[in-house]
Amino acid sequence: MTAVTPFAPKQPIAADPLDPGFGIYVHWPFCAAKCPYCDFNSHVRHQPVDQERFVAAFLKEMETMRRLSGPRTVTSIFMGGGTPSLMAPATVDAILSGIARHWHTPDGIEITMEANPSSVEAERFRGYRAAGVNRVSLGVQALNDRDLKFLGRLHDVDDALKAIRLAREIFPRMSFDLIYARPNQTVADWDAELKQAVSYAVDHLSLYQLTLEEGTPFFGLHKAGKLVLPDGEQSAILYEATQEITAREGLPAYEVSNHARPGAESRHNLTYWRYGDYVGIGPGAHGRLSTGGAKIATATERHPETWLSQVEANGHGMVNQEVLELSEQADELLLMGLRLTEGVDLARWQMLSGHGPDPDREQFLIDHGFIERLGNSRLRCTPAGMLILDAVVADLAC
Ligand code: SF4
């Protein structure tokens, strides 16, 4: 593996609302343990993972993706998982160097890596920084030990605070995640925890409600009546408290679950939500690419070792590559764009769907306070609409 440092990050490139950007997502599919609420493509291995073999496969799949995408200028790279902070710095360096060989990667692009507090070490963090990572997203999830244990996390609050301090020291940008709407969590509990979180935050926080995903241990426990989550009304109260506190503290929501100081939004996630193009590399990664006048959706094999063998044999682990109909693109644009407080560009939606919103449906949703127009050009959900986002999207997309 090389020790090349391909990036010299300067200031993050400002997000241009008219340009969704072009992102590259790399999926590292391994975790030290499986959290009981998680349905991500993450796997636990009791033998060391052969990182060099995976790097070779990432680089190989990159070549295939580069042929599909053509030459593009990258605005962001995101290493997600799984737990990417289980990668050695040399692995991260080799992946970033590979991306820089295949696509144009100007100075200052956003390069994010997800990290878990249990796998944080100063030396590793410095290695990631030297490789070019300029933003870290920490899976803190809770700021009390009882709830961290309940969530099956391997770290405690001391580990989390140590990781936050280190991330602030080493990386220009840092975000961390919390999960709320936990069993028996009161508004007062969450209010105190969130204020504490805001005091540790730099410019970005991701705040997710605990949800029950089919196939997870929490889903089974809930079905058996052994796990009770806050009901819809309590969840709505917690959501509204979240919006109020973060807005007051200067980190307003820019997406359903994401909060940032203006200008510090995640460039990479904005590419998804603004329905831009992105390449997905690694097991279970998805991509969207505009090529030859069409938009194609790609998806790779989820199982890590099967993906590895497929890449070694065929140069990629793709299990799906399909051209999206214009109507499918319109639905995806709406689904993504309505998550954002900036809303969705109506002209773009109209162009893809061949029609604007149905006037009666739109008026109904406006009258009930779920959506609003931003001038003539954009449509967005109100905070009340964000609480029933799926229903609003389904209603408008018809
Ligand atoms: S650390 Fe993250 S990706 Fe891994 S199992 Fe837990 S929630 Fe899932």
CSV table of C-alpha atoms and ligand atoms in Angstrom, one decimal:
chain,number,residue,atom,x,y,z
A,1,MET,CA,0.0,0.0,0.0
A,2,THR,CA,1.2,3.5,-0.8
A,3,ALA,CA,1.8,6.3,1.7
A,4,VAL,CA,0.6,8.9,-0.8
A,5,THR,CA,-1.4,11.8,0.6
A,6,PRO,CA,-3.7,12.6,-2.3
A,7,PHE,CA,-5.6,15.4,-0.6
A,8,ALA,CA,-4.7,18.7,1.0
A,9,PRO,CA,-8.0,19.7,2.4
A,10,LYS,CA,-8.5,23.4,2.7
A,11,GLN,CA,-11.9,25.0,3.5
A,12,PRO,CA,-14.9,22.8,2.7
A,13,ILE,CA,-16.4,23.6,-0.7
A,14,ALA,CA,-19.6,25.7,-0.1
A,15,ALA,CA,-22.8,23.8,-1.0
A,16,ASP,CA,-24.4,25.3,-4.1
A,17,PRO,CA,-28.2,24.6,-4.0
A,18,LEU,CA,-28.3,24.4,-7.8
A,19,ASP,CA,-25.6,21.8,-7.9
A,20,PRO,CA,-26.4,18.5,-6.2
A,21,GLY,CA,-22.7,17.5,-6.5
A,22,PHE,CA,-21.1,14.1,-7.2
A,23,GLY,CA,-20.3,11.9,-4.3
A,24,ILE,CA,-18.4,8.6,-3.8
A,25,TYR,CA,-19.6,6.2,-1.1
A,26,VAL,CA,-17.4,3.4,0.2
A,27,HIS,CA,-18.9,0.8,2.4
A,28,TRP,CA,-16.8,-1.0,5.1
A,29,PRO,CA,-19.1,-3.8,6.2
A,30,PHE,CA,-17.6,-5.0,9.5
A,31,CYS,CA,-18.4,-4.1,13.1
A,32,ALA,CA,-16.9,-5.4,16.4
A,33,ALA,CA,-20.5,-6.4,17.5
A,34,LYS,CA,-24.0,-6.1,16.1
A,35,CYS,CA,-26.2,-3.6,17.8
A,36,PRO,CA,-29.7,-5.0,18.5
A,37,TYR,CA,-31.5,-2.2,16.6
A,38,CYS,CA,-29.3,-2.2,13.5
A,39,ASP,CA,-30.4,-3.4,10.1
A,40,PHE,CA,-27.4,-2.0,8.2
A,41,ASN,CA,-25.2,-4.2,6.1
A,42,SER,CA,-22.8,-4.9,9.0
A,43,HIS,CA,-21.2,-8.2,9.9
A,44,VAL,CA,-19.1,-9.4,12.8
A,45,ARG,CA,-16.1,-11.6,12.0
A,46,HIS,CA,-14.2,-13.5,14.7
A,47,GLN,CA,-11.0,-13.7,12.6
A,48,PRO,CA,-9.1,-10.7,11.4
A,49,VAL,CA,-10.4,-9.3,8.1
A,50,ASP,CA,-7.9,-9.4,5.3
A,51,GLN,CA,-7.8,-5.7,4.6
A,52,GLU,CA,-5.3,-5.9,1.8
A,53,ARG,CA,-7.5,-8.3,-0.1
A,54,PHE,CA,-10.5,-5.9,0.4
A,55,VAL,CA,-8.5,-2.9,-0.7
A,56,ALA,CA,-7.5,-4.7,-3.9
A,57,ALA,CA,-11.2,-5.4,-4.5
A,58,PHE,CA,-12.3,-1.8,-3.7
A,59,LEU,CA,-9.7,-0.6,-6.3
A,60,LYS,CA,-10.9,-3.1,-8.8
A,61,GLU,CA,-14.6,-2.2,-8.4
A,62,MET,CA,-13.6,1.5,-8.7
A,63,GLU,CA,-12.3,0.8,-12.2
A,64,THR,CA,-15.7,-0.6,-13.2
A,65,MET,CA,-17.6,2.3,-11.6
A,66,ARG,CA,-15.3,4.8,-13.3
A,67,ARG,CA,-16.1,3.3,-16.7
A,68,LEU,CA,-19.8,3.7,-15.8
A,69,SER,CA,-19.6,7.2,-14.4
A,70,GLY,CA,-17.1,8.7,-16.9
A,71,PRO,CA,-14.8,11.5,-15.8
A,72,ARG,CA,-16.4,13.5,-13.0
A,73,THR,CA,-15.4,16.0,-10.4
A,74,VAL,CA,-16.0,14.7,-7.0
A,75,THR,CA,-17.5,17.0,-4.3
A,76,SER,CA,-17.5,14.5,-1.5
A,77,ILE,CA,-16.4,11.1,-0.3
A,78,PHE,CA,-18.1,9.2,2.5
A,79,MET,CA,-16.7,6.1,4.2
A,80,GLY,CA,-19.6,4.4,6.0
A,81,GLY,CA,-20.5,1.1,7.4
A,82,GLY,CA,-20.3,-1.0,9.4
A,83,THR,CA,-17.5,0.6,11.3
A,84,PRO,CA,-15.0,2.2,9.0
A,85,SER,CA,-12.8,3.2,11.9
A,86,LEU,CA,-11.9,-0.5,12.1
A,87,MET,CA,-9.9,0.0,8.9
A,88,ALA,CA,-6.2,0.6,9.2
A,89,PRO,CA,-5.1,4.1,8.2
A,90,ALA,CA,-3.1,2.5,5.3
A,91,THR,CA,-6.4,0.9,4.0
A,92,VAL,CA,-8.1,4.3,4.1
A,93,ASP,CA,-5.1,5.9,2.4
A,94,ALA,CA,-5.1,3.3,-0.4
A,95,ILE,CA,-8.9,3.8,-1.0
A,96,LEU,CA,-8.6,7.6,-1.2
A,97,SER,CA,-5.5,7.3,-3.4
A,98,GLY,CA,-7.5,5.0,-5.7
A,99,ILE,CA,-10.4,7.5,-5.9
A,100,ALA,CA,-8.0,10.3,-6.7
A,101,ARG,CA,-6.5,8.3,-9.6
A,102,HIS,CA,-10.0,7.6,-11.1
A,103,TRP,CA,-11.9,10.9,-10.6
A,104,HIS,CA,-11.0,14.6,-10.3
A,105,THR,CA,-10.7,15.3,-6.6
A,106,PRO,CA,-10.1,19.1,-6.1
A,107,ASP,CA,-8.6,20.5,-2.9
A,108,GLY,CA,-11.2,21.1,-0.2
A,109,ILE,CA,-13.7,18.4,-1.0
A,110,GLU,CA,-15.5,16.9,2.0
A,111,ILE,CA,-14.1,13.5,3.0
A,112,THR,CA,-16.1,11.9,5.9
A,113,MET,CA,-15.4,8.8,7.8
A,114,GLU,CA,-17.8,7.2,10.3
A,115,ALA,CA,-16.2,6.1,13.5
A,116,ASN,CA,-17.3,4.3,16.7
A,117,PRO,CA,-16.0,5.6,20.0
A,118,SER,CA,-15.0,2.0,21.0
A,119,SER,CA,-12.5,1.9,18.1
A,120,VAL,CA,-11.0,5.4,18.4
A,121,GLU,CA,-7.3,5.8,19.0
A,122,ALA,CA,-5.3,9.0,18.6
A,123,GLU,CA,-2.8,7.3,16.4
A,124,ARG,CA,-5.4,5.9,14.0
A,125,PHE,CA,-7.3,9.2,13.9
A,126,ARG,CA,-4.0,11.0,13.0
A,127,GLY,CA,-3.4,8.4,10.3
A,128,TYR,CA,-6.9,9.0,8.8
A,129,ARG,CA,-6.3,12.7,8.8
A,130,ALA,CA,-2.9,12.2,7.1
A,131,ALA,CA,-4.7,10.1,4.4
A,132,GLY,CA,-7.0,13.0,3.7
A,133,VAL,CA,-10.1,12.5,5.9
A,134,ASN,CA,-11.3,16.0,7.0
A,135,ARG,CA,-14.6,15.2,8.7
A,136,VAL,CA,-15.5,12.5,11.1
A,137,SER,CA,-19.0,11.3,12.1
A,138,LEU,CA,-19.0,9.5,15.5
A,139,GLY,CA,-21.7,7.0,16.5
A,140,VAL,CA,-22.1,8.3,20.1
A,141,GLN,CA,-25.9,7.4,20.3
A,142,ALA,CA,-26.5,8.3,24.0
A,143,LEU,CA,-24.8,10.3,26.7
A,144,ASN,CA,-25.7,8.0,29.6
A,145,ASP,CA,-24.2,4.6,30.4
A,146,ARG,CA,-27.5,2.9,31.1
A,147,ASP,CA,-28.9,3.7,27.6
A,148,LEU,CA,-25.6,2.9,25.9
A,149,LYS,CA,-25.8,-0.6,27.5
A,150,PHE,CA,-29.4,-0.9,26.4
A,151,LEU,CA,-28.5,0.0,22.8
A,152,GLY,CA,-25.8,-2.7,22.9
A,153,ARG,CA,-23.0,-0.3,22.4
A,154,LEU,CA,-19.4,-1.3,23.2
A,155,HIS,CA,-18.5,2.2,24.5
A,156,ASP,CA,-19.4,4.1,27.7
A,157,VAL,CA,-19.9,7.9,28.1
A,158,ASP,CA,-16.2,8.4,29.0
A,159,ASP,CA,-15.1,6.7,25.8
A,160,ALA,CA,-17.6,8.9,23.8
A,161,LEU,CA,-16.3,12.1,25.4
A,162,LYS,CA,-12.7,11.1,24.7
A,163,ALA,CA,-13.6,10.3,21.1
A,164,ILE,CA,-15.4,13.7,20.7
A,165,ARG,CA,-12.4,15.6,22.2
A,166,LEU,CA,-9.9,13.7,19.9
A,167,ALA,CA,-12.1,14.3,16.8
A,168,ARG,CA,-12.3,18.0,17.6
A,169,GLU,CA,-8.6,18.2,18.0
A,170,ILE,CA,-7.6,16.3,14.9
A,171,PHE,CA,-10.3,16.9,12.2
A,172,PRO,CA,-11.5,20.3,10.9
A,173,ARG,CA,-15.1,19.1,11.0
A,174,MET,CA,-16.9,16.7,13.3
A,175,SER,CA,-20.4,15.4,13.8
A,176,PHE,CA,-21.9,12.9,16.1
A,177,ASP,CA,-25.1,10.8,16.2
A,178,LEU,CA,-27.6,10.4,19.0
A,179,ILE,CA,-30.6,8.1,19.1
A,180,TYR,CA,-33.7,9.3,21.0
A,181,ALA,CA,-37.2,8.2,21.7
A,182,ARG,CA,-35.7,5.4,23.8
A,183,PRO,CA,-37.9,3.4,26.3
A,184,ASN,CA,-39.1,5.6,29.2
A,185,GLN,CA,-37.2,8.6,27.9
A,186,THR,CA,-39.0,11.8,29.1
A,187,VAL,CA,-38.8,15.2,27.4
A,188,ALA,CA,-36.9,16.5,30.4
A,189,ASP,CA,-34.3,13.7,30.1
A,190,TRP,CA,-33.9,14.3,26.4
A,191,ASP,CA,-33.8,18.1,26.9
A,192,ALA,CA,-30.9,17.8,29.3
A,193,GLU,CA,-29.0,15.2,27.2
A,194,LEU,CA,-29.4,17.2,24.0
A,195,LYS,CA,-28.3,20.5,25.6
A,196,GLN,CA,-25.2,18.6,26.8
A,197,ALA,CA,-24.7,17.2,23.2
A,198,VAL,CA,-25.0,20.7,21.7
A,199,SER,CA,-22.2,21.9,24.1
A,200,TYR,CA,-19.9,19.2,22.7
A,201,ALA,CA,-20.9,19.7,19.1
A,202,VAL,CA,-18.8,21.7,16.6
A,203,ASP,CA,-21.2,22.3,13.7
A,204,HIS,CA,-23.3,19.3,13.0
A,205,LEU,CA,-25.4,16.7,14.8
A,206,SER,CA,-27.5,13.7,13.5
A,207,LEU,CA,-30.4,13.0,15.8
A,208,TYR,CA,-32.4,9.8,15.0
A,209,GLN,CA,-35.5,8.4,16.5
A,210,LEU,CA,-35.1,4.8,17.6
A,211,THR,CA,-37.1,2.7,15.1
A,212,LEU,CA,-37.9,-1.0,15.0
A,213,GLU,CA,-36.5,-2.6,11.9
A,214,GLU,CA,-37.8,-6.0,10.9
A,215,GLY,CA,-35.3,-8.8,11.6
A,216,THR,CA,-33.5,-7.1,14.4
A,217,PRO,CA,-33.5,-8.4,18.0
A,218,PHE,CA,-35.3,-5.2,19.1
A,219,PHE,CA,-38.1,-5.9,16.6
A,220,GLY,CA,-38.5,-9.4,18.1
A,221,LEU,CA,-38.5,-8.1,21.6
A,222,HIS,CA,-41.1,-5.5,20.7
A,223,LYS,CA,-43.3,-8.1,19.1
A,224,ALA,CA,-43.1,-10.3,22.2
A,225,GLY,CA,-44.2,-7.3,24.3
A,226,LYS,CA,-40.8,-7.1,26.1
A,227,LEU,CA,-39.7,-3.7,24.6
A,228,VAL,CA,-42.0,-0.7,24.7
A,229,LEU,CA,-41.0,2.5,22.8
A,230,PRO,CA,-42.6,5.9,23.2
A,231,ASP,CA,-46.0,6.1,21.4
A,232,GLY,CA,-46.6,8.3,18.4
A,233,GLU,CA,-47.7,11.3,20.5
A,234,GLN,CA,-44.6,11.1,22.8
A,235,SER,CA,-42.3,10.6,19.8
A,236,ALA,CA,-43.9,13.8,18.2
A,237,ILE,CA,-43.3,15.7,21.4
A,238,LEU,CA,-39.6,14.6,21.5
A,239,TYR,CA,-39.2,15.5,17.8
A,240,GLU,CA,-40.6,18.9,18.4
A,241,ALA,CA,-38.4,19.5,21.4
A,242,THR,CA,-35.4,18.4,19.3
A,243,GLN,CA,-36.3,21.0,16.6
A,244,GLU,CA,-36.7,23.8,19.2
A,245,ILE,CA,-33.6,23.1,21.2
A,246,THR,CA,-31.3,22.7,18.2
A,247,ALA,CA,-32.7,25.8,16.4
A,248,ARG,CA,-32.3,27.9,19.6
A,249,GLU,CA,-28.7,26.6,19.9
A,250,GLY,CA,-27.8,27.6,16.3
A,251,LEU,CA,-27.9,24.1,14.9
A,252,PRO,CA,-31.3,24.1,13.1
A,253,ALA,CA,-32.5,21.1,11.2
A,254,TYR,CA,-31.7,21.1,7.5
A,255,GLU,CA,-33.1,17.6,7.0
A,256,VAL,CA,-35.5,15.4,9.1
A,257,SER,CA,-32.7,14.1,11.4
A,258,ASN,CA,-29.7,16.3,10.6
A,259,HIS,CA,-28.8,19.6,12.2
A,260,ALA,CA,-26.0,22.0,11.3
A,261,ARG,CA,-24.8,25.5,11.6
A,262,PRO,CA,-25.6,27.2,8.3
A,263,GLY,CA,-22.8,26.2,5.8
A,264,ALA,CA,-21.8,23.1,7.8
A,265,GLU,CA,-24.3,20.7,6.3
A,266,SER,CA,-23.0,17.4,5.1
A,267,ARG,CA,-22.1,17.9,1.5
A,268,HIS,CA,-22.3,14.2,0.8
A,269,ASN,CA,-25.7,13.7,2.3
A,270,LEU,CA,-27.0,16.8,0.4
A,271,THR,CA,-26.0,15.0,-2.8
A,272,TYR,CA,-28.3,12.2,-1.9
A,273,TRP,CA,-31.2,14.4,-0.8
A,274,ARG,CA,-30.8,16.8,-3.8
A,275,TYR,CA,-30.9,13.7,-6.0
A,276,GLY,CA,-27.4,14.1,-7.4
A,277,ASP,CA,-25.2,11.4,-8.8
A,278,TYR,CA,-23.1,9.1,-6.6
A,279,VAL,CA,-21.0,6.0,-7.0
A,280,GLY,CA,-21.4,3.2,-4.4
A,281,ILE,CA,-18.4,1.0,-3.9
A,282,GLY,CA,-18.2,-2.0,-1.6
A,283,PRO,CA,-20.6,-4.7,-0.3
A,284,GLY,CA,-24.2,-3.6,-0.4
A,285,ALA,CA,-23.4,-0.1,-1.7
A,286,HIS,CA,-26.0,1.7,-3.9
A,287,GLY,CA,-25.3,4.2,-6.6
A,288,ARG,CA,-27.1,6.6,-9.0
A,289,LEU,CA,-25.4,7.7,-12.2
A,290,SER,CA,-26.5,9.8,-15.1
A,291,THR,CA,-24.9,8.4,-18.2
A,292,GLY,CA,-25.8,8.5,-21.9
A,293,GLY,CA,-28.9,10.5,-21.2
A,294,ALA,CA,-30.3,7.9,-18.7
A,295,LYS,CA,-30.1,7.6,-14.9
A,296,ILE,CA,-29.0,4.2,-13.7
A,297,ALA,CA,-29.3,2.6,-10.3
A,298,THR,CA,-26.6,0.3,-9.1
A,299,ALA,CA,-26.5,-2.1,-6.2
A,300,THR,CA,-23.8,-4.5,-5.1
A,301,GLU,CA,-23.8,-7.9,-3.4
A,302,ARG,CA,-24.4,-7.4,0.4
A,303,HIS,CA,-22.5,-10.4,1.8
A,304,PRO,CA,-18.8,-9.2,2.2
A,305,GLU,CA,-17.0,-12.4,1.2
A,306,THR,CA,-19.4,-13.1,-1.6
A,307,TRP,CA,-18.9,-9.6,-2.9
A,308,LEU,CA,-15.1,-10.1,-2.6
A,309,SER,CA,-15.2,-13.2,-4.7
A,310,GLN,CA,-17.4,-11.6,-7.3
A,311,VAL,CA,-15.2,-8.6,-7.6
A,312,GLU,CA,-12.1,-10.8,-7.9
A,313,ALA,CA,-13.8,-12.8,-10.7
A,314,ASN,CA,-15.7,-10.1,-12.6
A,315,GLY,CA,-14.2,-6.8,-11.6
A,316,HIS,CA,-17.3,-5.7,-9.7
A,317,GLY,CA,-19.8,-7.0,-7.2
A,318,MET,CA,-22.9,-5.5,-8.9
A,319,VAL,CA,-26.1,-7.5,-8.6
A,320,ASN,CA,-28.3,-4.8,-10.0
A,321,GLN,CA,-27.8,-2.2,-12.7
A,322,GLU,CA,-31.1,-0.8,-14.1
A,323,VAL,CA,-32.2,2.3,-16.0
A,324,LEU,CA,-34.7,4.3,-14.0
A,325,GLU,CA,-37.8,5.4,-15.7
A,326,LEU,CA,-38.5,9.2,-15.6
A,327,SER,CA,-41.4,8.5,-13.3
A,328,GLU,CA,-39.2,6.5,-10.9
A,329,GLN,CA,-36.7,9.3,-10.9
A,330,ALA,CA,-39.5,11.8,-10.1
A,331,ASP,CA,-40.6,9.7,-7.1
A,332,GLU,CA,-37.0,9.4,-5.8
A,333,LEU,CA,-36.5,13.2,-6.2
A,334,LEU,CA,-39.6,13.8,-4.2
A,335,LEU,CA,-38.8,11.2,-1.6
A,336,MET,CA,-35.3,12.7,-1.1
A,337,GLY,CA,-36.1,16.4,-1.5
A,338,LEU,CA,-38.9,16.5,0.9
A,339,ARG,CA,-36.6,15.4,3.7
A,340,LEU,CA,-34.8,18.8,3.3
A,341,THR,CA,-36.0,22.0,4.9
A,342,GLU,CA,-35.0,23.7,1.5
A,343,GLY,CA,-37.6,21.3,0.0
A,344,VAL,CA,-37.8,20.1,-3.6
A,345,ASP,CA,-37.3,22.0,-6.9
A,346,LEU,CA,-40.8,21.9,-8.5
A,347,ALA,CA,-39.5,22.5,-12.1
A,348,ARG,CA,-37.2,19.5,-11.8
A,349,TRP,CA,-39.9,17.3,-10.4
A,350,GLN,CA,-42.3,18.5,-13.2
A,351,MET,CA,-39.8,17.8,-15.9
A,352,LEU,CA,-39.3,14.2,-14.6
A,353,SER,CA,-42.8,13.4,-13.7
A,354,GLY,CA,-44.4,15.2,-16.7
A,355,HIS,CA,-46.8,17.0,-14.3
A,356,GLY,CA,-46.8,19.2,-11.3
A,357,PRO,CA,-48.5,18.3,-8.0
A,358,ASP,CA,-52.1,17.6,-8.2
A,359,PRO,CA,-53.7,20.9,-7.2
A,360,ASP,CA,-56.4,19.3,-4.9
A,361,ARG,CA,-53.9,17.1,-3.1
A,362,GLU,CA,-51.5,20.0,-2.7
A,363,GLN,CA,-54.2,22.3,-1.3
A,364,PHE,CA,-55.4,19.6,1.0
A,365,LEU,CA,-51.9,19.1,2.4
A,366,ILE,CA,-51.3,22.9,2.7
A,367,ASP,CA,-54.7,23.4,4.4
A,368,HIS,CA,-53.7,20.7,7.0
A,369,GLY,CA,-50.4,22.4,7.6
A,370,PHE,CA,-48.2,19.5,6.2
A,371,ILE,CA,-46.5,21.3,3.3
A,372,GLU,CA,-45.9,24.8,2.1
A,373,ARG,CA,-44.6,26.6,-1.0
A,374,LEU,CA,-41.4,28.5,-1.0
A,375,GLY,CA,-42.1,31.1,-3.6
A,376,ASN,CA,-43.2,29.5,-6.9
A,377,SER,CA,-40.2,27.3,-7.3
A,378,ARG,CA,-40.0,25.0,-4.3
A,379,LEU,CA,-42.3,22.8,-2.2
A,380,ARG,CA,-41.4,21.7,1.3
A,381,CYS,CA,-42.7,19.9,4.3
A,382,THR,CA,-43.6,21.8,7.4
A,383,PRO,CA,-42.4,20.4,10.8
A,384,ALA,CA,-45.8,18.8,11.2
A,385,GLY,CA,-45.4,17.3,7.7
A,386,MET,CA,-41.9,15.9,8.5
A,387,LEU,CA,-43.6,13.8,11.2
A,388,ILE,CA,-45.7,12.0,8.6
A,389,LEU,CA,-43.2,12.4,5.7
A,390,ASP,CA,-43.9,9.0,4.1
A,391,ALA,CA,-47.6,9.7,3.9
A,392,VAL,CA,-47.0,13.1,2.4
A,393,VAL,CA,-44.7,11.7,-0.2
A,394,ALA,CA,-47.1,8.9,-1.0
A,395,ASP,CA,-50.0,11.4,-1.4
A,396,LEU,CA,-48.0,13.8,-3.6
A,397,ALA,CA,-46.4,11.1,-5.8
A,398,CYS,CA,-49.8,9.6,-6.8
B,1,SF4,S1,-21.9,-0.1,15.1
B,1,SF4,FE1,-23.4,0.9,13.7
B,1,SF4,S2,-23.3,-0.4,11.8
B,1,SF4,FE2,-22.3,-1.5,13.5
B,1,SF4,S3,-24.0,-2.8,14.3
B,1,SF4,FE3,-23.9,-1.0,15.5
B,1,SF4,S4,-25.4,0.4,14.6
B,1,SF4,FE4,-24.9,-1.2,13.1
